[in-house]
Amino acid sequence: MQRSRVLAPLAVSALALTAAVGAAPPAEAQAQTPEVIFTGDFESGSVESWVSRGGVTLAASDAQASSGDYSLRTTGRTSGWNGPAHNMLDIVEPLGVYEFALDVRLLEGAADAPIQLTMQTTSENTGETTYSRIAGADTVTDDAWTTVTGRYTPPEPASQMQFYVESTDATVSYYIDAVAITMIQAPPDVELPAEEAAAIDFGTDHQRIDGFGFSQTFGRAEVMRGSEGLTPEHQREVLDLLLDTETGAGLSILRLGVFGIPPEDPGGPDADPDYTWDGEDAGQVWLAREAQDYGVERFYADAWSAPGYMKTNGAEADGGELCGTPGTDCGGEDWRQAYADYLVQYAQFYADEGIDITDLGFTNEPDFTATYDSMRFTDAQITDFVKIMGPTIEESGLDMNLVCCDSAGWNRQTQYTEAIEADPEADRWIDIHSGHSYVTSARSPLPTEDTTWMSEYALSSNAWNEAWDSGGSNSGLALANDIHDTLTRAEVNAYITWFGASLGTTAAPIRLDGADYHVSKRLWATAAYSRFIRPDAYRTEALTDAQLVKVSAYRNADGSRVVNLVNNRDTAVSMDLALTGAQAGESITTYRTDEAHALEAIGQAELTGPRATVDLAPRSVTTLVIEADGDPGPDSCRARIDVVGDWGSGWYGKATVTAGDEPLDGWDLTWDWPGTQRVLGLWNAAWSQTGTTVTASDAGWNGRIEANTSRDAFGFIVTGPAAPLEFAC
């Protein structure tokens, strides 16, 4: 798709990467149409990847089925637009022709009603949201299945795309089954340049990266530990694949489900509870200890529901609300403080096991009623409870961030975040705003300056798929695109997938099968980011006008730098990269992930200047890693050059020097400009420039810098394009 932004000028007087990767042969022709690209039969006995639109209740039902044993039942509708919905991003593509078909039947006793299939899209270019009717049936009954079919062509790239089943009868309930989307005509081929360019500036800062993570709640940790036969040898291999920073994905956040300590009803909110703790927590304690051994320091505990006796519906499942929050009527009982105490006690049990919960959440998908553990919160109820949960954490003495709200869709999380931000007392307590990417994907920043996490997402999965590029929504390439878009467009600080390893038709990267396991290319799509982009990295500027090639860049705290390039073309492309903040002599390693490669190192070279040329294989991810300058040791320091003012032909900058683990009693800096820059004047340091190389030394009075602190060292005026830099002293 054509991007509207202008490519930044590339640096000049630089040489290409000396060992550019050879171009791969063109990809084989795409599968002939028509091709079924998505199905939903609910034979897993679950709602699969369908989500609630408008708060309806979804459940797999064996009461009716047009084929097999199960269908999807929708109840609890209160408006015409309510119904089951599915995210269509990465399933259908602009200008392709698709046929949608499904069977529908009303619940027993319902009067005849119409049913419509609708697509909601938000334009990537304009941000405008439109609603398109795909098909409809004027009369659907409760005594027979009706097949509804229609064709749809996405008109342009979209940032949000949701397919849903609705009815103008606001309260009618219905079953759907045998959902199928068939590609009738593939998107048209587009003539694209064989050579493209991108500009990377490692000296700029976008968002900090807290890490990449996964969960093994709902008993999946026990399965990984061997409850269904996984051998000890294979347990270690699965752990390596998920957590090892040298050979695996190097995931750095473990999300834990709070289920393990529900006491019996003590007799009222003010009675002393008798918590239970088995030291196992369904295998999550074992997994957390294993993760610690791999270097994981971030543990996010999140609750799906309060204990049932604290809720309006008296059960952990099927929604319900927390008694005592605004709008609830529980006979005068207020369980808010008891629930906050319950969550803190869970964290304390982990602390007693030697595992520090760093982040604590009190709700999961508060906008969604599930047949499993779930609990609803309105905006007012969220802000109300935050004012109890925050002080309870503070009084506990445990060092934890308060996380909210893990909404099922990113757009709904935007509303929760707006409500919190609008309430100064609630805003005071929230450290991390978190949302999921199911109902709507994370494609724009949340309205806050606080940390934001995309805290759960799994691609839709109707069958186990190990392929890199299957053309479906659960391929490795589809996941790579989602990670890129979430990081660059929603500007999140963390990306957390759902399960790391699971069962059956899972979209997790690893499937556990008794004593054995299988690995999908989704693991390596994640690892292309998570292994190399480490906690406390920063995303930096990366601009390109290349069509169907996505580029992002990152700078790690240790000085290493990462560029990820997602080539969505069916052909190879040569990319010329201008690398501001990279210098001649630095080592760069190229990794490839595609159908034939699993994050495989395919080339290593030494940069001859701040420019590199890399050949991207068709339908692939290419990862470039520029190594840090080695371990600088305890006497090290780092320097940073920032642009203060830029008037085109020249600029005004300043240098900041940061001491390492020991204080500095003087500093000497040397750096190379990436182009034709030349210092006209420099103050507060002795300096010289030869060619592109500049040296600067302290003036005596400004040479002392205490350990792990920074000071503004000197300022200067330079001709040529602005060039922020960061380098070792």
XYZ file of C-alpha atoms in Angstrom, residues 101-350:
250
model
C -21.188 -18.058 4.182
C -22.659 -19.335 7.424
C -25.678 -21.199 8.746
C -27.964 -19.478 11.250
C -30.953 -20.600 13.307
C -32.932 -18.871 16.059
C -33.148 -20.229 19.590
C -36.147 -22.354 20.428
C -39.339 -20.339 20.839
C -38.033 -17.186 19.154
C -40.298 -15.396 16.674
C -39.023 -15.210 13.091
C -36.411 -12.477 12.639
C -33.981 -11.134 10.024
C -30.223 -11.753 10.227
C -27.454 -9.695 8.596
C -23.734 -10.237 8.004
C -21.853 -6.944 8.404
C -18.264 -5.711 8.112
C -16.986 -2.773 10.154
C -13.757 -1.249 8.822
C -11.589 1.686 9.792
C -9.501 3.121 6.955
C -5.772 3.009 7.569
C -5.349 6.229 5.575
C -8.245 8.417 6.766
C -9.287 6.823 10.056
C -12.923 6.849 8.879
C -15.101 3.950 10.047
C -17.635 2.413 7.662
C -20.193 -0.387 7.922
C -20.836 -2.653 4.920
C -23.676 -5.153 4.685
C -22.323 -8.354 3.163
C -25.521 -10.379 3.084
C -28.812 -10.936 4.877
C -31.794 -13.210 5.296
C -35.144 -11.532 5.788
C -36.626 -14.459 7.678
C -34.761 -16.882 9.921
C -36.710 -19.364 12.058
C -36.204 -21.543 15.109
C -37.082 -24.817 13.346
C -34.526 -24.946 10.506
C -31.089 -23.717 9.517
C -30.812 -20.893 6.989
C -27.638 -20.441 4.929
C -26.647 -16.796 4.417
C -24.065 -15.978 1.738
C -22.658 -12.847 0.200
C -19.503 -11.389 -1.333
C -17.285 -8.636 -0.026
C -14.236 -6.779 -1.370
C -12.173 -4.705 1.087
C -11.760 -1.361 -0.702
C -8.495 -0.240 0.944
C -6.014 -1.074 3.726
C -7.714 -1.011 7.122
C -6.471 -0.509 10.657
C -9.561 -2.226 12.082
C -11.762 -4.834 10.411
C -14.483 -6.757 12.230
C -17.027 -9.159 10.754
C -20.178 -9.697 12.805
C -23.642 -11.261 12.733
C -26.480 -8.940 13.779
C -30.263 -8.497 13.592
C -32.640 -5.556 13.532
C -34.562 -7.469 16.200
C -32.619 -6.114 19.177
C -33.210 -9.059 21.511
C -33.410 -12.150 19.329
C -30.982 -14.978 20.176
C -29.515 -17.328 17.593
C -27.032 -20.031 16.706
C -24.450 -19.825 13.919
C -22.462 -22.692 12.425
C -20.450 -23.790 9.381
C -18.776 -20.419 8.897
C -16.619 -20.305 5.754
C -14.797 -17.513 3.951
C -13.620 -18.339 0.443
C -11.251 -16.227 -1.636
C -12.935 -16.035 -5.036
C -10.365 -13.727 -6.583
C -6.941 -12.968 -5.188
C -5.858 -9.353 -4.662
C -4.366 -7.984 -7.900
C -0.635 -8.097 -8.442
C 1.076 -4.726 -8.271
C 4.283 -3.796 -10.071
C 6.679 -2.748 -7.305
C 10.265 -1.466 -7.467
C 12.953 -4.098 -7.023
C 15.025 -1.643 -4.983
C 13.777 0.416 -2.044
C 15.241 2.544 0.712
C 14.714 3.217 4.410
C 16.219 5.631 6.924
C 16.978 4.431 10.465
C 17.931 6.832 13.256
C 19.118 4.957 16.328
C 19.559 8.241 18.195
C 15.835 8.937 18.453
C 13.464 7.615 21.092
C 9.904 6.478 20.661
C 8.547 4.174 23.375
C 10.515 2.113 25.878
C 10.146 -1.648 25.434
C 9.380 -3.513 28.670
C 9.474 -6.892 26.959
C 7.570 -9.677 25.250
C 5.634 -12.275 27.169
C 3.237 -15.208 27.359
C 0.909 -17.006 29.773
C 0.436 -20.645 30.801
C -2.627 -20.260 33.006
C -5.752 -22.453 32.863
C -3.590 -25.500 33.622
C -1.207 -25.087 30.680
C 1.784 -24.776 33.037
C 0.944 -28.208 34.475
C 0.754 -29.663 30.970
C 4.162 -28.168 30.203
C 5.434 -29.699 33.431
C 4.324 -33.140 32.261
C 0.792 -33.720 33.555
C -0.155 -35.187 30.166
C 3.097 -37.026 29.555
C 5.566 -34.445 28.238
C 8.964 -35.967 28.983
C 11.535 -34.120 31.144
C 13.798 -33.816 28.104
C 11.007 -32.261 26.075
C 10.008 -30.017 28.973
C 13.493 -28.508 28.892
C 13.369 -28.122 25.129
C 10.029 -26.296 25.300
C 11.353 -24.015 28.041
C 14.438 -23.300 25.936
C 12.289 -22.458 22.925
C 10.231 -19.952 24.885
C 12.802 -18.457 27.256
C 16.380 -18.960 26.068
C 17.893 -15.715 24.766
C 20.474 -17.490 22.601
C 18.472 -20.249 20.895
C 14.801 -19.500 21.611
C 12.418 -16.570 21.792
C 13.895 -15.106 24.975
C 10.464 -14.048 26.272
C 10.836 -11.793 29.296
C 7.343 -11.389 30.826
C 5.319 -14.209 32.371
C 1.606 -13.520 32.832
C 0.042 -15.516 35.665
C -3.653 -16.224 36.175
C -4.925 -15.546 39.710
C -6.974 -18.645 40.498
C -5.083 -20.481 43.214
C -6.228 -19.189 46.634
C -10.015 -18.683 46.718
C -11.158 -19.099 50.332
C -14.590 -20.263 51.346
C -17.052 -17.481 52.069
C -15.900 -16.297 55.516
C -19.412 -15.073 56.310
C -19.170 -11.487 55.179
C -16.811 -8.832 53.815
C -15.439 -7.973 57.270
C -14.799 -11.554 58.402
C -11.269 -12.963 58.344
C -10.788 -15.155 55.244
C -9.074 -18.505 55.370
C -6.908 -18.416 52.244
C -5.637 -21.655 50.739
C -2.212 -22.029 49.107
C -0.672 -25.242 47.847
C 2.653 -23.806 46.725
C 1.970 -25.024 43.190
C -0.745 -22.757 41.747
C -1.530 -25.195 38.944
C 2.109 -25.377 37.878
C 2.570 -21.622 37.646
C 5.008 -21.484 40.587
C 7.210 -24.108 38.911
C 7.103 -22.196 35.643
C 7.880 -18.879 37.340
C 10.954 -20.406 38.997
C 12.087 -21.832 35.681
C 11.577 -18.420 34.075
C 13.672 -16.812 36.808
C 16.509 -19.178 35.980
C 16.393 -17.898 32.388
C 16.621 -14.304 33.633
C 12.946 -13.301 33.603
C 12.260 -10.534 36.120
C 8.764 -9.413 35.114
C 5.809 -11.369 36.535
C 2.325 -10.073 35.787
C -0.455 -11.590 37.906
C -3.955 -10.966 36.588
C -7.363 -12.046 37.913
C -10.175 -13.205 35.641
C -12.748 -12.963 38.448
C -13.233 -12.363 42.127
C -14.385 -15.383 44.174
C -18.033 -16.048 43.363
C -19.417 -15.055 46.766
C -18.025 -11.525 46.203
C -20.069 -11.057 43.004
C -23.593 -10.205 42.024
C -24.119 -13.556 40.284
C -22.548 -15.678 43.026
C -20.185 -17.528 40.661
C -16.740 -17.095 39.142
C -18.112 -17.770 35.636
C -20.698 -15.988 33.505
C -19.757 -12.410 34.246
C -21.389 -10.727 37.201
C -20.042 -7.671 38.979
C -18.052 -7.010 42.135
C -20.379 -6.273 45.028
C -19.999 -2.754 46.341
C -19.052 -1.126 43.057
C -21.436 1.527 41.726
C -24.744 0.154 40.452
C -24.605 -3.191 42.272
C -27.140 -4.442 44.825
C -25.843 -7.218 47.058
C -28.017 -6.697 50.108
C -25.700 -4.058 51.473
C -22.533 -6.190 51.283
C -19.427 -4.431 49.979
C -16.660 -6.836 48.932
C -14.325 -4.300 47.307
C -11.713 -4.171 50.075
C -11.873 -7.922 50.597
C -11.178 -8.441 46.898
C -8.220 -6.059 46.976
C -6.849 -7.899 50.022
C -7.324 -11.218 48.225
C -5.195 -10.065 45.278
C -2.440 -8.709 47.492
C -2.420 -11.976 49.438
C -1.893 -13.847 46.170
C 1.162 -11.690 45.472
C 2.394 -12.267 49.035
C 2.199 -16.038 48.581
C 4.421 -15.684 45.516
